[in-house]
Amino acid sequence: MKRRYLLIPIAIFGIVYSCATNPFTGKSTLALVPDSQILPSAFQQYSTFLKENKVVTGTADAQRVVTVGTKIKNAAEKYLNANGYKGYLKDYQWEYKLVESKEVNAWCMPGGKIVFYTGILPITKDETGMAVVMGHEVAHALLNHGQQRMSADVLQQLGSVGVGAAVGNQSESIQKIAMQAYGVGTQYGVTLPFSRSHESEADKVGLTLMAIAGYNPEQSVAFWERMAANSGGNAPPEFMSTHPSNTTRIANLKALIPQAKAEAAKYGVTFK
């Protein structure tokens, strides 16, 4: 899915290095931009987006978005409570909206603000297909990917300042070449792999969440096969994309399904 990131003005100087350990991965990740700044901005931008777009209400599909979203949210809380993180989502303000658009997409902003576009409904097909997408999008928020992306952007800005200083006494043409090389290098060497790793993490955690919520994770494969068919093969090479290729993603999901089922079994959820 295409990601939506916040536009927050950040001072890039005088930053104190900060990390946070995520309960879903156990990894220590960059947290240069605090939730106290991210969440209010996310809520405001979500509100603005809803005012500027057509929100679908009173339909079975609109209710399904709420139903599935609530089940995925409850699954996340079960996982967090069971692993010693009760109250971890206290600052989240969950909201689930269906928006009229031909775009085949859905997203979740930091703090649990979720949008599904009507354009993705023919591919989700049913509640389980929607749970695949909902689990993936909610996972992005729970994994603090927006915070990590903004933190990485801060560091890249600092890096570009350093490159500029290093070639500051060179000719204008050399300076231009150096800055262009830095931009390309960070895009293909850092930004895109960073985004692909986020997508893979969201796939893994999303699969677990949908399973705990009672949705068969095996159906994730069928959904992504439909997504692949919908794209018609029109996708850039994986190394130039922010997302794993459909083939890579499907193979990874197949390998993760047993683990997702095993995790769901801890909460009394089993599948035939």
JSON list of C-alpha atoms in Angstrom, two decimals, residues 54-257:
[
{"chain": "A", "resi": 54, "resn": "LYS", "atom": "CA", "xyz": [-16.20, 11.74, 0.40]},
{"chain": "A", "resi": 55, "resn": "VAL", "atom": "CA", "xyz": [-16.64, 9.44, 3.40]},
{"chain": "A", "resi": 56, "resn": "VAL", "atom": "CA", "xyz": [-18.98, 6.53, 2.74]},
{"chain": "A", "resi": 57, "resn": "THR", "atom": "CA", "xyz": [-21.45, 5.84, 5.56]},
{"chain": "A", "resi": 58, "resn": "GLY", "atom": "CA", "xyz": [-24.50, 3.67, 6.13]},
{"chain": "A", "resi": 59, "resn": "THR", "atom": "CA", "xyz": [-23.44, 0.83, 3.81]},
{"chain": "A", "resi": 60, "resn": "ALA", "atom": "CA", "xyz": [-22.49, -2.79, 4.50]},
{"chain": "A", "resi": 61, "resn": "ASP", "atom": "CA", "xyz": [-18.94, -2.07, 3.30]},
{"chain": "A", "resi": 62, "resn": "ALA", "atom": "CA", "xyz": [-18.56, 0.93, 5.59]},
{"chain": "A", "resi": 63, "resn": "GLN", "atom": "CA", "xyz": [-19.74, -1.15, 8.55]},
{"chain": "A", "resi": 64, "resn": "ARG", "atom": "CA", "xyz": [-17.39, -3.97, 7.55]},
{"chain": "A", "resi": 65, "resn": "VAL", "atom": "CA", "xyz": [-14.42, -1.58, 7.72]},
{"chain": "A", "resi": 66, "resn": "VAL", "atom": "CA", "xyz": [-15.40, -0.70, 11.30]},
{"chain": "A", "resi": 67, "resn": "THR", "atom": "CA", "xyz": [-16.04, -4.32, 12.28]},
{"chain": "A", "resi": 68, "resn": "VAL", "atom": "CA", "xyz": [-12.75, -5.63, 10.92]},
{"chain": "A", "resi": 69, "resn": "GLY", "atom": "CA", "xyz": [-10.81, -2.67, 12.26]},
{"chain": "A", "resi": 70, "resn": "THR", "atom": "CA", "xyz": [-12.22, -3.18, 15.74]},
{"chain": "A", "resi": 71, "resn": "LYS", "atom": "CA", "xyz": [-11.34, -6.88, 15.70]},
{"chain": "A", "resi": 72, "resn": "ILE", "atom": "CA", "xyz": [-7.77, -6.14, 14.61]},
{"chain": "A", "resi": 73, "resn": "LYS", "atom": "CA", "xyz": [-7.44, -3.45, 17.29]},
{"chain": "A", "resi": 74, "resn": "ASN", "atom": "CA", "xyz": [-8.72, -5.89, 19.92]},
{"chain": "A", "resi": 75, "resn": "ALA", "atom": "CA", "xyz": [-6.22, -8.49, 18.71]},
{"chain": "A", "resi": 76, "resn": "ALA", "atom": "CA", "xyz": [-3.39, -5.99, 19.11]},
{"chain": "A", "resi": 77, "resn": "GLU", "atom": "CA", "xyz": [-4.51, -5.20, 22.66]},
{"chain": "A", "resi": 78, "resn": "LYS", "atom": "CA", "xyz": [-4.68, -8.91, 23.52]},
{"chain": "A", "resi": 79, "resn": "TYR", "atom": "CA", "xyz": [-1.13, -9.39, 22.27]},
{"chain": "A", "resi": 80, "resn": "LEU", "atom": "CA", "xyz": [0.21, -6.36, 24.10]},
{"chain": "A", "resi": 81, "resn": "ASN", "atom": "CA", "xyz": [-1.56, -7.20, 27.37]},
{"chain": "A", "resi": 82, "resn": "ALA", "atom": "CA", "xyz": [-0.30, -10.78, 27.25]},
{"chain": "A", "resi": 83, "resn": "ASN", "atom": "CA", "xyz": [3.28, -9.61, 26.68]},
{"chain": "A", "resi": 84, "resn": "GLY", "atom": "CA", "xyz": [3.45, -7.07, 29.48]},
{"chain": "A", "resi": 85, "resn": "TYR", "atom": "CA", "xyz": [2.52, -3.92, 27.54]},
{"chain": "A", "resi": 86, "resn": "LYS", "atom": "CA", "xyz": [-0.89, -3.11, 28.99]},
{"chain": "A", "resi": 87, "resn": "GLY", "atom": "CA", "xyz": [-1.80, 0.49, 28.24]},
{"chain": "A", "resi": 88, "resn": "TYR", "atom": "CA", "xyz": [0.67, 0.73, 25.35]},
{"chain": "A", "resi": 89, "resn": "LEU", "atom": "CA", "xyz": [-2.10, 2.07, 23.07]},
{"chain": "A", "resi": 90, "resn": "LYS", "atom": "CA", "xyz": [-3.57, 4.53, 25.58]},
{"chain": "A", "resi": 91, "resn": "ASP", "atom": "CA", "xyz": [-2.83, 7.54, 23.36]},
{"chain": "A", "resi": 92, "resn": "TYR", "atom": "CA", "xyz": [-4.35, 5.95, 20.24]},
{"chain": "A", "resi": 93, "resn": "GLN", "atom": "CA", "xyz": [-7.67, 7.30, 19.01]},
{"chain": "A", "resi": 94, "resn": "TRP", "atom": "CA", "xyz": [-8.93, 4.55, 16.73]},
{"chain": "A", "resi": 95, "resn": "GLU", "atom": "CA", "xyz": [-11.10, 5.52, 13.78]},
{"chain": "A", "resi": 96, "resn": "TYR", "atom": "CA", "xyz": [-12.05, 3.52, 10.69]},
{"chain": "A", "resi": 97, "resn": "LYS", "atom": "CA", "xyz": [-13.44, 5.19, 7.56]},
{"chain": "A", "resi": 98, "resn": "LEU", "atom": "CA", "xyz": [-14.36, 4.09, 4.04]},
{"chain": "A", "resi": 99, "resn": "VAL", "atom": "CA", "xyz": [-13.61, 6.80, 1.46]},
{"chain": "A", "resi": 100, "resn": "GLU", "atom": "CA", "xyz": [-14.88, 7.02, -2.11]},
{"chain": "A", "resi": 101, "resn": "SER", "atom": "CA", "xyz": [-11.90, 6.66, -4.48]},
{"chain": "A", "resi": 102, "resn": "LYS", "atom": "CA", "xyz": [-10.88, 4.49, -7.42]},
{"chain": "A", "resi": 103, "resn": "GLU", "atom": "CA", "xyz": [-7.42, 4.17, -5.89]},
{"chain": "A", "resi": 104, "resn": "VAL", "atom": "CA", "xyz": [-6.58, 0.61, -4.82]},
{"chain": "A", "resi": 105, "resn": "ASN", "atom": "CA", "xyz": [-5.25, 1.53, -1.42]},
{"chain": "A", "resi": 106, "resn": "ALA", "atom": "CA", "xyz": [-5.73, 1.74, 2.35]},
{"chain": "A", "resi": 107, "resn": "TRP", "atom": "CA", "xyz": [-3.65, 3.33, 5.09]},
{"chain": "A", "resi": 108, "resn": "CYS", "atom": "CA", "xyz": [-3.31, 3.83, 8.82]},
{"chain": "A", "resi": 109, "resn": "MET", "atom": "CA", "xyz": [-1.78, 6.98, 10.25]},
{"chain": "A", "resi": 110, "resn": "PRO", "atom": "CA", "xyz": [0.04, 7.04, 13.60]},
{"chain": "A", "resi": 111, "resn": "GLY", "atom": "CA", "xyz": [-2.43, 6.80, 16.45]},
{"chain": "A", "resi": 112, "resn": "GLY", "atom": "CA", "xyz": [-4.87, 4.42, 14.71]},
{"chain": "A", "resi": 113, "resn": "LYS", "atom": "CA", "xyz": [-6.49, 6.66, 12.08]},
{"chain": "A", "resi": 114, "resn": "ILE", "atom": "CA", "xyz": [-7.51, 4.31, 9.25]},
{"chain": "A", "resi": 115, "resn": "VAL", "atom": "CA", "xyz": [-8.87, 4.83, 5.73]},
{"chain": "A", "resi": 116, "resn": "PHE", "atom": "CA", "xyz": [-9.96, 2.24, 3.19]},
{"chain": "A", "resi": 117, "resn": "TYR", "atom": "CA", "xyz": [-10.62, 3.36, -0.36]},
{"chain": "A", "resi": 118, "resn": "THR", "atom": "CA", "xyz": [-13.60, 1.85, -2.19]},
{"chain": "A", "resi": 119, "resn": "GLY", "atom": "CA", "xyz": [-11.22, 0.97, -5.02]},
{"chain": "A", "resi": 120, "resn": "ILE", "atom": "CA", "xyz": [-9.65, -1.84, -3.00]},
{"chain": "A", "resi": 121, "resn": "LEU", "atom": "CA", "xyz": [-12.94, -3.54, -2.10]},
{"chain": "A", "resi": 122, "resn": "PRO", "atom": "CA", "xyz": [-13.20, -5.65, -5.29]},
{"chain": "A", "resi": 123, "resn": "ILE", "atom": "CA", "xyz": [-9.80, -7.13, -4.39]},
{"chain": "A", "resi": 124, "resn": "THR", "atom": "CA", "xyz": [-10.43, -7.69, -0.68]},
{"chain": "A", "resi": 125, "resn": "LYS", "atom": "CA", "xyz": [-13.74, -9.34, -1.73]},
{"chain": "A", "resi": 126, "resn": "ASP", "atom": "CA", "xyz": [-14.85, -10.30, 1.79]},
{"chain": "A", "resi": 127, "resn": "GLU", "atom": "CA", "xyz": [-14.23, -9.70, 5.47]},
{"chain": "A", "resi": 128, "resn": "THR", "atom": "CA", "xyz": [-11.16, -11.94, 5.58]},
{"chain": "A", "resi": 129, "resn": "GLY", "atom": "CA", "xyz": [-9.59, -10.17, 2.61]},
{"chain": "A", "resi": 130, "resn": "MET", "atom": "CA", "xyz": [-10.24, -6.87, 4.33]},
{"chain": "A", "resi": 131, "resn": "ALA", "atom": "CA", "xyz": [-8.59, -8.26, 7.48]},
{"chain": "A", "resi": 132, "resn": "VAL", "atom": "CA", "xyz": [-5.40, -8.95, 5.49]},
{"chain": "A", "resi": 133, "resn": "VAL", "atom": "CA", "xyz": [-5.21, -5.28, 4.54]},
{"chain": "A", "resi": 134, "resn": "MET", "atom": "CA", "xyz": [-6.39, -3.98, 7.91]},
{"chain": "A", "resi": 135, "resn": "GLY", "atom": "CA", "xyz": [-3.84, -6.08, 9.80]},
{"chain": "A", "resi": 136, "resn": "HIS", "atom": "CA", "xyz": [-1.05, -4.87, 7.52]},
{"chain": "A", "resi": 137, "resn": "GLU", "atom": "CA", "xyz": [-2.00, -1.20, 7.80]},
{"chain": "A", "resi": 138, "resn": "VAL", "atom": "CA", "xyz": [-2.56, -1.26, 11.57]},
{"chain": "A", "resi": 139, "resn": "ALA", "atom": "CA", "xyz": [0.79, -3.03, 11.91]},
{"chain": "A", "resi": 140, "resn": "HIS", "atom": "CA", "xyz": [2.54, -0.07, 10.28]},
{"chain": "A", "resi": 141, "resn": "ALA", "atom": "CA", "xyz": [1.17, 2.17, 13.03]},
{"chain": "A", "resi": 142, "resn": "LEU", "atom": "CA", "xyz": [1.94, -0.29, 15.83]},
{"chain": "A", "resi": 143, "resn": "LEU", "atom": "CA", "xyz": [5.49, -0.71, 14.54]},
{"chain": "A", "resi": 144, "resn": "ASN", "atom": "CA", "xyz": [5.98, 3.07, 14.60]},
{"chain": "A", "resi": 145, "resn": "HIS", "atom": "CA", "xyz": [7.05, 3.11, 10.97]},
{"chain": "A", "resi": 146, "resn": "GLY", "atom": "CA", "xyz": [5.95, 6.72, 10.53]},
{"chain": "A", "resi": 147, "resn": "GLN", "atom": "CA", "xyz": [8.17, 7.76, 13.42]},
{"chain": "A", "resi": 148, "resn": "GLN", "atom": "CA", "xyz": [11.10, 5.78, 12.02]},
{"chain": "A", "resi": 149, "resn": "ARG", "atom": "CA", "xyz": [10.62, 7.26, 8.54]},
{"chain": "A", "resi": 150, "resn": "MET", "atom": "CA", "xyz": [10.62, 10.80, 9.90]},
{"chain": "A", "resi": 151, "resn": "SER", "atom": "CA", "xyz": [13.66, 10.06, 12.07]},
{"chain": "A", "resi": 152, "resn": "ALA", "atom": "CA", "xyz": [15.51, 8.70, 9.03]},
{"chain": "A", "resi": 153, "resn": "ASP", "atom": "CA", "xyz": [14.57, 11.82, 7.06]},
{"chain": "A", "resi": 154, "resn": "VAL", "atom": "CA", "xyz": [16.12, 13.95, 9.80]},
{"chain": "A", "resi": 155, "resn": "LEU", "atom": "CA", "xyz": [19.37, 11.99, 9.57]},
{"chain": "A", "resi": 156, "resn": "GLN", "atom": "CA", "xyz": [19.39, 12.23, 5.77]},
{"chain": "A", "resi": 157, "resn": "GLN", "atom": "CA", "xyz": [19.01, 15.98, 6.01]},
{"chain": "A", "resi": 158, "resn": "LEU", "atom": "CA", "xyz": [21.99, 16.06, 8.35]},
{"chain": "A", "resi": 159, "resn": "GLY", "atom": "CA", "xyz": [23.91, 13.85, 5.91]},
{"chain": "A", "resi": 160, "resn": "SER", "atom": "CA", "xyz": [23.25, 16.16, 2.99]},
{"chain": "A", "resi": 161, "resn": "VAL", "atom": "CA", "xyz": [24.51, 19.08, 5.07]},
{"chain": "A", "resi": 162, "resn": "GLY", "atom": "CA", "xyz": [27.72, 17.12, 5.63]},
{"chain": "A", "resi": 163, "resn": "VAL", "atom": "CA", "xyz": [28.14, 16.36, 1.92]},
{"chain": "A", "resi": 164, "resn": "GLY", "atom": "CA", "xyz": [27.61, 20.02, 1.08]},
{"chain": "A", "resi": 165, "resn": "ALA", "atom": "CA", "xyz": [30.29, 21.05, 3.56]},
{"chain": "A", "resi": 166, "resn": "ALA", "atom": "CA", "xyz": [32.74, 18.46, 2.22]},
{"chain": "A", "resi": 167, "resn": "VAL", "atom": "CA", "xyz": [32.56, 19.77, -1.38]},
{"chain": "A", "resi": 168, "resn": "GLY", "atom": "CA", "xyz": [31.95, 23.39, -0.49]},
{"chain": "A", "resi": 169, "resn": "ASN", "atom": "CA", "xyz": [35.30, 24.55, -1.92]},
{"chain": "A", "resi": 170, "resn": "GLN", "atom": "CA", "xyz": [34.80, 22.68, -5.22]},
{"chain": "A", "resi": 171, "resn": "SER", "atom": "CA", "xyz": [33.31, 24.03, -8.43]},
{"chain": "A", "resi": 172, "resn": "GLU", "atom": "CA", "xyz": [29.55, 24.42, -8.75]},
{"chain": "A", "resi": 173, "resn": "SER", "atom": "CA", "xyz": [29.36, 21.46, -11.17]},
{"chain": "A", "resi": 174, "resn": "ILE", "atom": "CA", "xyz": [31.27, 19.16, -8.75]},
{"chain": "A", "resi": 175, "resn": "GLN", "atom": "CA", "xyz": [29.00, 20.24, -5.88]},
{"chain": "A", "resi": 176, "resn": "LYS", "atom": "CA", "xyz": [25.91, 19.47, -7.97]},
{"chain": "A", "resi": 177, "resn": "ILE", "atom": "CA", "xyz": [27.21, 16.01, -8.95]},
{"chain": "A", "resi": 178, "resn": "ALA", "atom": "CA", "xyz": [28.08, 15.20, -5.32]},
{"chain": "A", "resi": 179, "resn": "MET", "atom": "CA", "xyz": [24.64, 16.18, -4.02]},
{"chain": "A", "resi": 180, "resn": "GLN", "atom": "CA", "xyz": [22.89, 14.23, -6.79]},
{"chain": "A", "resi": 181, "resn": "ALA", "atom": "CA", "xyz": [25.01, 11.18, -6.00]},
{"chain": "A", "resi": 182, "resn": "TYR", "atom": "CA", "xyz": [24.10, 11.51, -2.32]},
{"chain": "A", "resi": 183, "resn": "GLY", "atom": "CA", "xyz": [20.40, 11.66, -3.19]},
{"chain": "A", "resi": 184, "resn": "VAL", "atom": "CA", "xyz": [20.53, 8.57, -5.43]},
{"chain": "A", "resi": 185, "resn": "GLY", "atom": "CA", "xyz": [22.69, 6.68, -2.98]},
{"chain": "A", "resi": 186, "resn": "THR", "atom": "CA", "xyz": [20.39, 7.29, -0.04]},
{"chain": "A", "resi": 187, "resn": "GLN", "atom": "CA", "xyz": [17.31, 6.47, -2.10]},
{"chain": "A", "resi": 188, "resn": "TYR", "atom": "CA", "xyz": [18.48, 3.08, -3.37]},
{"chain": "A", "resi": 189, "resn": "GLY", "atom": "CA", "xyz": [20.86, 2.29, -0.53]},
{"chain": "A", "resi": 190, "resn": "VAL", "atom": "CA", "xyz": [18.77, 3.43, 2.42]},
{"chain": "A", "resi": 191, "resn": "THR", "atom": "CA", "xyz": [15.27, 4.77, 1.74]},
{"chain": "A", "resi": 192, "resn": "LEU", "atom": "CA", "xyz": [13.90, 2.03, -0.51]},
{"chain": "A", "resi": 193, "resn": "PRO", "atom": "CA", "xyz": [15.33, -0.95, 1.43]},
{"chain": "A", "resi": 194, "resn": "PHE", "atom": "CA", "xyz": [14.16, 0.78, 4.61]},
{"chain": "A", "resi": 195, "resn": "SER", "atom": "CA", "xyz": [10.64, 0.97, 3.18]},
{"chain": "A", "resi": 196, "resn": "ARG", "atom": "CA", "xyz": [10.75, -2.63, 1.96]},
{"chain": "A", "resi": 197, "resn": "SER", "atom": "CA", "xyz": [11.80, -3.84, 5.40]},
{"chain": "A", "resi": 198, "resn": "HIS", "atom": "CA", "xyz": [8.87, -1.91, 6.86]},
{"chain": "A", "resi": 199, "resn": "GLU", "atom": "CA", "xyz": [6.48, -3.60, 4.43]},
{"chain": "A", "resi": 200, "resn": "SER", "atom": "CA", "xyz": [7.84, -7.04, 5.36]},
{"chain": "A", "resi": 201, "resn": "GLU", "atom": "CA", "xyz": [7.55, -6.26, 9.08]},
{"chain": "A", "resi": 202, "resn": "ALA", "atom": "CA", "xyz": [3.96, -5.08, 8.59]},
{"chain": "A", "resi": 203, "resn": "ASP", "atom": "CA", "xyz": [3.15, -8.25, 6.64]},
{"chain": "A", "resi": 204, "resn": "LYS", "atom": "CA", "xyz": [4.47, -10.42, 9.49]},
{"chain": "A", "resi": 205, "resn": "VAL", "atom": "CA", "xyz": [2.77, -8.54, 12.34]},
{"chain": "A", "resi": 206, "resn": "GLY", "atom": "CA", "xyz": [-0.40, -8.02, 10.31]},
{"chain": "A", "resi": 207, "resn": "LEU", "atom": "CA", "xyz": [-0.62, -11.76, 9.65]},
{"chain": "A", "resi": 208, "resn": "THR", "atom": "CA", "xyz": [-0.38, -12.43, 13.39]},
{"chain": "A", "resi": 209, "resn": "LEU", "atom": "CA", "xyz": [-3.01, -9.82, 14.22]},
{"chain": "A", "resi": 210, "resn": "MET", "atom": "CA", "xyz": [-5.53, -11.15, 11.71]},
{"chain": "A", "resi": 211, "resn": "ALA", "atom": "CA", "xyz": [-4.98, -14.68, 13.02]},
{"chain": "A", "resi": 212, "resn": "ILE", "atom": "CA", "xyz": [-5.51, -13.62, 16.66]},
{"chain": "A", "resi": 213, "resn": "ALA", "atom": "CA", "xyz": [-8.65, -11.79, 15.47]},
{"chain": "A", "resi": 214, "resn": "GLY", "atom": "CA", "xyz": [-9.96, -15.09, 14.10]},
{"chain": "A", "resi": 215, "resn": "TYR", "atom": "CA", "xyz": [-9.25, -14.66, 10.38]},
{"chain": "A", "resi": 216, "resn": "ASN", "atom": "CA", "xyz": [-7.44, -17.48, 8.61]},
{"chain": "A", "resi": 217, "resn": "PRO", "atom": "CA", "xyz": [-3.97, -16.18, 7.66]},
{"chain": "A", "resi": 218, "resn": "GLU", "atom": "CA", "xyz": [-3.85, -18.59, 4.72]},
{"chain": "A", "resi": 219, "resn": "GLN", "atom": "CA", "xyz": [-6.21, -16.22, 2.91]},
{"chain": "A", "resi": 220, "resn": "SER", "atom": "CA", "xyz": [-3.46, -13.58, 2.82]},
{"chain": "A", "resi": 221, "resn": "VAL", "atom": "CA", "xyz": [-1.88, -15.47, -0.08]},
{"chain": "A", "resi": 222, "resn": "ALA", "atom": "CA", "xyz": [-5.07, -15.36, -2.14]},
{"chain": "A", "resi": 223, "resn": "PHE", "atom": "CA", "xyz": [-5.44, -11.64, -1.49]},
{"chain": "A", "resi": 224, "resn": "TRP", "atom": "CA", "xyz": [-1.91, -10.81, -2.65]},
{"chain": "A", "resi": 225, "resn": "GLU", "atom": "CA", "xyz": [-2.37, -13.03, -5.69]},
{"chain": "A", "resi": 226, "resn": "ARG", "atom": "CA", "xyz": [-5.40, -10.92, -6.58]},
{"chain": "A", "resi": 227, "resn": "MET", "atom": "CA", "xyz": [-3.33, -7.77, -6.00]},
{"chain": "A", "resi": 228, "resn": "ALA", "atom": "CA", "xyz": [-0.65, -9.13, -8.32]},
{"chain": "A", "resi": 229, "resn": "ALA", "atom": "CA", "xyz": [-3.23, -9.89, -11.00]},
{"chain": "A", "resi": 230, "resn": "ASN", "atom": "CA", "xyz": [-4.71, -6.41, -10.62]},
{"chain": "A", "resi": 231, "resn": "SER", "atom": "CA", "xyz": [-1.32, -4.78, -11.20]},
{"chain": "A", "resi": 232, "resn": "GLY", "atom": "CA", "xyz": [-1.01, -6.60, -14.52]},
{"chain": "A", "resi": 233, "resn": "GLY", "atom": "CA", "xyz": [2.72, -6.98, -14.01]},
{"chain": "A", "resi": 234, "resn": "ASN", "atom": "CA", "xyz": [3.23, -3.20, -14.14]},
{"chain": "A", "resi": 235, "resn": "ALA", "atom": "CA", "xyz": [5.68, -2.88, -11.26]},
{"chain": "A", "resi": 236, "resn": "PRO", "atom": "CA", "xyz": [9.26, -1.57, -11.11]},
{"chain": "A", "resi": 237, "resn": "PRO", "atom": "CA", "xyz": [12.17, -3.90, -10.32]},
{"chain": "A", "resi": 238, "resn": "GLU", "atom": "CA", "xyz": [12.18, -4.73, -6.61]},
{"chain": "A", "resi": 239, "resn": "PHE", "atom": "CA", "xyz": [15.43, -2.83, -5.92]},
{"chain": "A", "resi": 240, "resn": "MET", "atom": "CA", "xyz": [13.74, 0.33, -7.26]},
{"chain": "A", "resi": 241, "resn": "SER", "atom": "CA", "xyz": [10.52, -0.12, -5.32]},
{"chain": "A", "resi": 242, "resn": "THR", "atom": "CA", "xyz": [9.42, 0.78, -1.82]},
{"chain": "A", "resi": 243, "resn": "HIS", "atom": "CA", "xyz": [7.59, -2.55, -1.64]},
{"chain": "A", "resi": 244, "resn": "PRO", "atom": "CA", "xyz": [8.74, -6.16, -2.01]},
{"chain": "A", "resi": 245, "resn": "SER", "atom": "CA", "xyz": [7.75, -7.74, -5.31]},
{"chain": "A", "resi": 246, "resn": "ASN", "atom": "CA", "xyz": [4.47, -9.66, -5.23]},
{"chain": "A", "resi": 247, "resn": "THR", "atom": "CA", "xyz": [6.39, -12.91, -5.71]},
{"chain": "A", "resi": 248, "resn": "THR", "atom": "CA", "xyz": [8.67, -12.15, -2.75]},
{"chain": "A", "resi": 249, "resn": "ARG", "atom": "CA", "xyz": [5.77, -11.05, -0.58]},
{"chain": "A", "resi": 250, "resn": "ILE", "atom": "CA", "xyz": [3.68, -14.16, -1.28]},
{"chain": "A", "resi": 251, "resn": "ALA", "atom": "CA", "xyz": [6.63, -16.48, -0.62]},
{"chain": "A", "resi": 252, "resn": "ASN", "atom": "CA", "xyz": [7.33, -14.72, 2.68]},
{"chain": "A", "resi": 253, "resn": "LEU", "atom": "CA", "xyz": [3.70, -14.94, 3.75]},
{"chain": "A", "resi": 254, "resn": "LYS", "atom": "CA", "xyz": [3.52, -18.66, 3.03]},
{"chain": "A", "resi": 255, "resn": "ALA", "atom": "CA", "xyz": [6.54, -19.17, 5.27]},
{"chain": "A", "resi": 256, "resn": "LEU", "atom": "CA", "xyz": [5.02, -17.05, 8.06]},
{"chain": "A", "resi": 257, "resn": "ILE", "atom": "CA", "xyz": [1.55, -18.64, 8.16]}
]
